[in-house]
Coordinates of C-alpha atoms and ligand atoms in Angstrom, one line a residue:
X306 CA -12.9 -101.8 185.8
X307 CA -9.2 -101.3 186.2
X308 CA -6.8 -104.0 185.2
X309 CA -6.1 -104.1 189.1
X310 CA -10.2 -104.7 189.7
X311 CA -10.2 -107.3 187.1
X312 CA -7.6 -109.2 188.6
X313 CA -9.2 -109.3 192.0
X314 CA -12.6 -110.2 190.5
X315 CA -10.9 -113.4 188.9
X316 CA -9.1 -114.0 192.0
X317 CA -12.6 -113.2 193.5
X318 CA -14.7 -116.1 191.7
X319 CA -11.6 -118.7 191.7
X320 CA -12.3 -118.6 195.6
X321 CA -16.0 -119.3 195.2
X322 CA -15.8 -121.5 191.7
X323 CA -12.4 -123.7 192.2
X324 CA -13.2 -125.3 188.4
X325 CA -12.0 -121.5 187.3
X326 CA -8.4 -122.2 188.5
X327 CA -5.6 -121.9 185.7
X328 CA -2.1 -123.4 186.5
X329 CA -1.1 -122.6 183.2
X330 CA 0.6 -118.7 183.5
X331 CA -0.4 -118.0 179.7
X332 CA -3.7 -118.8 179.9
X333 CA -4.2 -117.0 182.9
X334 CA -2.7 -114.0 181.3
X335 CA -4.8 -114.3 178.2
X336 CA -7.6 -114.9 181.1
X337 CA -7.1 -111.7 182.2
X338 CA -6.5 -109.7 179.2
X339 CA -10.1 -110.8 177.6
X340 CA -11.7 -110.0 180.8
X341 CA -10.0 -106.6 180.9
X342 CA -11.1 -106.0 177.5
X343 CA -14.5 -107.0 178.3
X344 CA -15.2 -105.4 181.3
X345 CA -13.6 -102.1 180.7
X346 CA -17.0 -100.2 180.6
X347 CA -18.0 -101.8 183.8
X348 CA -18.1 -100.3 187.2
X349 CA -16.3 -102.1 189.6
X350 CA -18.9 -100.6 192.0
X351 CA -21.5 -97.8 190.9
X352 CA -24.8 -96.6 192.9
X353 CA -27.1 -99.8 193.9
X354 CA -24.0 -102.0 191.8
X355 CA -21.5 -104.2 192.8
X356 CA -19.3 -106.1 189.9
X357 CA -18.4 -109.0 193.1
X358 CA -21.7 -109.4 194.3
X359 CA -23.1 -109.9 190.8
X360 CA -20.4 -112.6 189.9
X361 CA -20.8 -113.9 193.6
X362 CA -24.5 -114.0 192.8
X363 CA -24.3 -115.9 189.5
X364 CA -22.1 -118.5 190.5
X365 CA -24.3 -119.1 193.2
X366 CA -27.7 -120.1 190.6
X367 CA -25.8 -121.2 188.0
X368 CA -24.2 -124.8 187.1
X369 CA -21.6 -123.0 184.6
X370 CA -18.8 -121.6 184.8
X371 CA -19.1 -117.5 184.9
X372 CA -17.9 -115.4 181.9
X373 CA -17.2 -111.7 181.7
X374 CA -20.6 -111.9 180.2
X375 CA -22.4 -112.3 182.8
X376 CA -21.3 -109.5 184.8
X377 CA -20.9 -107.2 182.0
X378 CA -24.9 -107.6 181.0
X379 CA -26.4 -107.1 184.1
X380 CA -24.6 -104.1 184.3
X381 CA -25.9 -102.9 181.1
X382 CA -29.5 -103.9 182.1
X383 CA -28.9 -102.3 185.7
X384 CA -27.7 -98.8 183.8
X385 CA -30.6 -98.8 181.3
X386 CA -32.8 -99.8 184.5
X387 CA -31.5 -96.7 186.6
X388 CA -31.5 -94.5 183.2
X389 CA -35.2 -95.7 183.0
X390 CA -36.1 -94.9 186.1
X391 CA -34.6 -91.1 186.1
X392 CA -36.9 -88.2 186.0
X393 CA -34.4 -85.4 186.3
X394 CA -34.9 -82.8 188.8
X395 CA -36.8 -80.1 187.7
X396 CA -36.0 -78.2 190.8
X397 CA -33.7 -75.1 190.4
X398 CA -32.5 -75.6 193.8
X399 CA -31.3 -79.0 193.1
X400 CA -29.2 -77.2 190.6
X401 CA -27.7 -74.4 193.0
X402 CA -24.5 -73.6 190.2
X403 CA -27.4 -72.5 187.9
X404 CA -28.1 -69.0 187.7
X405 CA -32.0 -68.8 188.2
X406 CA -32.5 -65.5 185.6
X407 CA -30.5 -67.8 182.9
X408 CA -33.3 -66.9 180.5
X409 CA -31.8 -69.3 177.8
X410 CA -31.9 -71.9 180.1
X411 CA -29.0 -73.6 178.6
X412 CA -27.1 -74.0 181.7
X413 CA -29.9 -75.8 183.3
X414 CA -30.2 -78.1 180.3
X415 CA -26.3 -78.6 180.3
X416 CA -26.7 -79.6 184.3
X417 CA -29.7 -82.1 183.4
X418 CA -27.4 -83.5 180.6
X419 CA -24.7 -84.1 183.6
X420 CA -26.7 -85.5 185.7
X421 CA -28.5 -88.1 183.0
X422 CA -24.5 -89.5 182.1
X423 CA -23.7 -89.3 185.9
X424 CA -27.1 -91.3 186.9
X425 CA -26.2 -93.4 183.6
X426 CA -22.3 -94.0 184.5
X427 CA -23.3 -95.2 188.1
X428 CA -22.2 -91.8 189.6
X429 CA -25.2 -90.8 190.9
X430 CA -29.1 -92.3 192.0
X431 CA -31.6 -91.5 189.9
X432 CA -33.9 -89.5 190.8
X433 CA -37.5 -91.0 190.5
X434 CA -40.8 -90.0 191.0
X435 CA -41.0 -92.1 194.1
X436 CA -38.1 -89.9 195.2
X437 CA -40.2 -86.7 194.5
X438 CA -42.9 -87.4 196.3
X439 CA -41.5 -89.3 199.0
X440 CA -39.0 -87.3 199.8
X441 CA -38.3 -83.5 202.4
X442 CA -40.0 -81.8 199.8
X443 CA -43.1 -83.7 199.7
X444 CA -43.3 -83.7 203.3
X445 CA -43.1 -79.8 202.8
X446 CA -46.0 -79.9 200.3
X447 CA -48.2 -81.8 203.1
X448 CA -47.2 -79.6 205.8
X449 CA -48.3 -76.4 203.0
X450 CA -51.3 -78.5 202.1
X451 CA -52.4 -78.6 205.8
X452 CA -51.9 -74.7 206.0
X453 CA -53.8 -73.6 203.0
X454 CA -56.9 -76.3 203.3
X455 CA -57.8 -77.6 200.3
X456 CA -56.7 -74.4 198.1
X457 CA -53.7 -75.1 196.5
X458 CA -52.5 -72.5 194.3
X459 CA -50.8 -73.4 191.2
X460 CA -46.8 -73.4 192.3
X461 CA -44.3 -70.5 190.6
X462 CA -42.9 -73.4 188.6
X463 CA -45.9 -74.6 187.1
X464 CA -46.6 -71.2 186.1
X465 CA -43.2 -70.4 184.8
X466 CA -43.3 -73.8 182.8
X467 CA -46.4 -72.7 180.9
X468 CA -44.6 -69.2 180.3
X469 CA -41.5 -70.7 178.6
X470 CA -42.6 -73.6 177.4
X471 CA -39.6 -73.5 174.9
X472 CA -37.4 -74.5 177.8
X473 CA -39.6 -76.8 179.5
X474 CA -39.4 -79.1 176.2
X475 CA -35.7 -78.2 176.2
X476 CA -35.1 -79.6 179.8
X477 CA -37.7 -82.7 179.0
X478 CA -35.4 -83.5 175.8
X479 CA -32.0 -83.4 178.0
X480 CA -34.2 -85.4 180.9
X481 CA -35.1 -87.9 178.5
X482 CA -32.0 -87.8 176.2
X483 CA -33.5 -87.1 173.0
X484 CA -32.5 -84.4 170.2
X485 CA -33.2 -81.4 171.1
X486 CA -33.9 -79.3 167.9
X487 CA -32.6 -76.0 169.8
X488 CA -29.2 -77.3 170.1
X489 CA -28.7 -76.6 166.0
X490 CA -29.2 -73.4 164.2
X491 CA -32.4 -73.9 161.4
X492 CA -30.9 -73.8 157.6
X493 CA -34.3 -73.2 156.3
X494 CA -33.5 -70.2 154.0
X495 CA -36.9 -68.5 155.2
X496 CA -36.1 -69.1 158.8
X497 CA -32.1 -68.9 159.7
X498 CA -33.2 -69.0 163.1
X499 CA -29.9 -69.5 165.6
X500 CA -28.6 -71.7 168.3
X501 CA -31.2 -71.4 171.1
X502 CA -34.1 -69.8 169.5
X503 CA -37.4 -71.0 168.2
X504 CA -38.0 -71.3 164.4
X505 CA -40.2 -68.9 162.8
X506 CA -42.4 -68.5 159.4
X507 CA -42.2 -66.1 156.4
X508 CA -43.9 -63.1 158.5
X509 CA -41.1 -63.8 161.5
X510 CA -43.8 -65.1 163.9
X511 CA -42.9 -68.2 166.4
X512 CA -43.3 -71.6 165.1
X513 CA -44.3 -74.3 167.5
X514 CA -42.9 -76.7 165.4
X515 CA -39.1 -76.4 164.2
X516 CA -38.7 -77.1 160.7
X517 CA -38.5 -80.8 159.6
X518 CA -34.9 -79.9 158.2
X519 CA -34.1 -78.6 161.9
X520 CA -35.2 -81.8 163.1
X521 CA -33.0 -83.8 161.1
X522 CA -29.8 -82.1 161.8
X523 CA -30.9 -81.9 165.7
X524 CA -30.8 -85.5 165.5
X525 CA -27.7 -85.9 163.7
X526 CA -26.4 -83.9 166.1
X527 CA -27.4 -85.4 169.2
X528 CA -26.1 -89.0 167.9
X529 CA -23.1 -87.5 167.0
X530 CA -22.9 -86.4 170.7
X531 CA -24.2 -89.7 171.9
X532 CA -21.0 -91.4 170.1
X533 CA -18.6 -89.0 171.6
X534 CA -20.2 -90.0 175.3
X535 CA -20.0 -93.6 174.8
X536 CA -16.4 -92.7 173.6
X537 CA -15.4 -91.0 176.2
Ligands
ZN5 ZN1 -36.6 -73.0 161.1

């Protein structure tokens, strides 16, 4: 929230909680600095959040006096709720920037990435399973369903995913924010396998594994990341 959201907060839950009143000019001004400071990472409003209605709603069930607190940890609970609750669409067409023959599939993993801070930030719903299958495309699914009878043949994306899946694990690590060992070059001296491509043994075949020492800087890397996003 902006000093300017802060301050009409305050003025917000004065109105509905009269003990909160400060004649004193200091103390409101320290007031309003420590709630600045403490609600800086909060939305004022964000997707299925309202900063207002959460105060409103606190002061309402509780006997004591509201502190940035309690606003600012519901929020955190209703982010890690919405994060929870995100699948990630798997869906090229949700994604129409993304250049469907992008091989590496790094773009698509850079758009999942966007949309897990946007969906984690408030920007954006998540997109749930509920979504998925309630949703126009399961309705276009039925209507398909009803067409073929009870054949259903396996759809071009389940087939793709078993062709590459590399990138499926790579767009199941953005979904679900975890390191992805791709996104760091492999140091093993018998491997040296870059950026984007899959480690490999002494005789140059595949790996399904990365090296462990892969691993490790893939997860250095992506907390390093993590710190810049919480930074930013
Ligand atoms: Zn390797």
């Amino acid at each position: 929230m902006t000093p300017r959201e802060v301050a009409a907060l305050i003025a917000y839950v004065v109105k509905l909680d009269p003990r909160l009143a400060l004649d004193d000019q200091a103390a409101a001004a320290e007031r309003l600095a420590q709630w600045c400071d403490l609600l800086s990472d909060v939305p004022a409003q964000a997707h299925g959040w309202d900063a207002a209605r959460t105060a409103r709603d606190y002061i309402a069930r509780n006997p004591y006096r509201i502190q940035p607190s309690d606003v600012s940890r519901p929020w955190h609970t209703h982010k890690a709720d919405q994060i929870g609750r995100h699948v990630g669409t798997f869906e090229p067409t949700a994604h129409p920037e993304i250049d469907p023959d992008d091989e590496t599939g790094d773009a698509y993993v850079a758009a999942l990435r966007r949309e897990r801070e946007a969906v984690a930030a408030g920007r954006i719903a998540p997109v749930t399973l509920r979504a998925i299958t309630a949703g126009p495309a399961a309705a276009e699914v039925e209507r398909r369903l009803a067409a073929l009878g009870e054949y259903m043949p396996p759809s071009v994306k389940q087939v793709l995913a078993e062709q590459r899946p590399r990138r499926t694990e790579r767009e199941r690590a953005a979904v679900e924010g975890r390191p992805d060992p791709l996104d760091v070059s492999c140091i093993y001296e018998h491997c040296l396998a870059p950026v984007g491509e899959p480690c490999r043994n002494a005789r140059r075949q595949v790996r399904t594994k990365p090296h462990p020492t892969r691993l490790d800087r893939a997860a250095a890397h992506h907390a390093r990341r993590q710190e810049q996003e919480t930074a930013a």
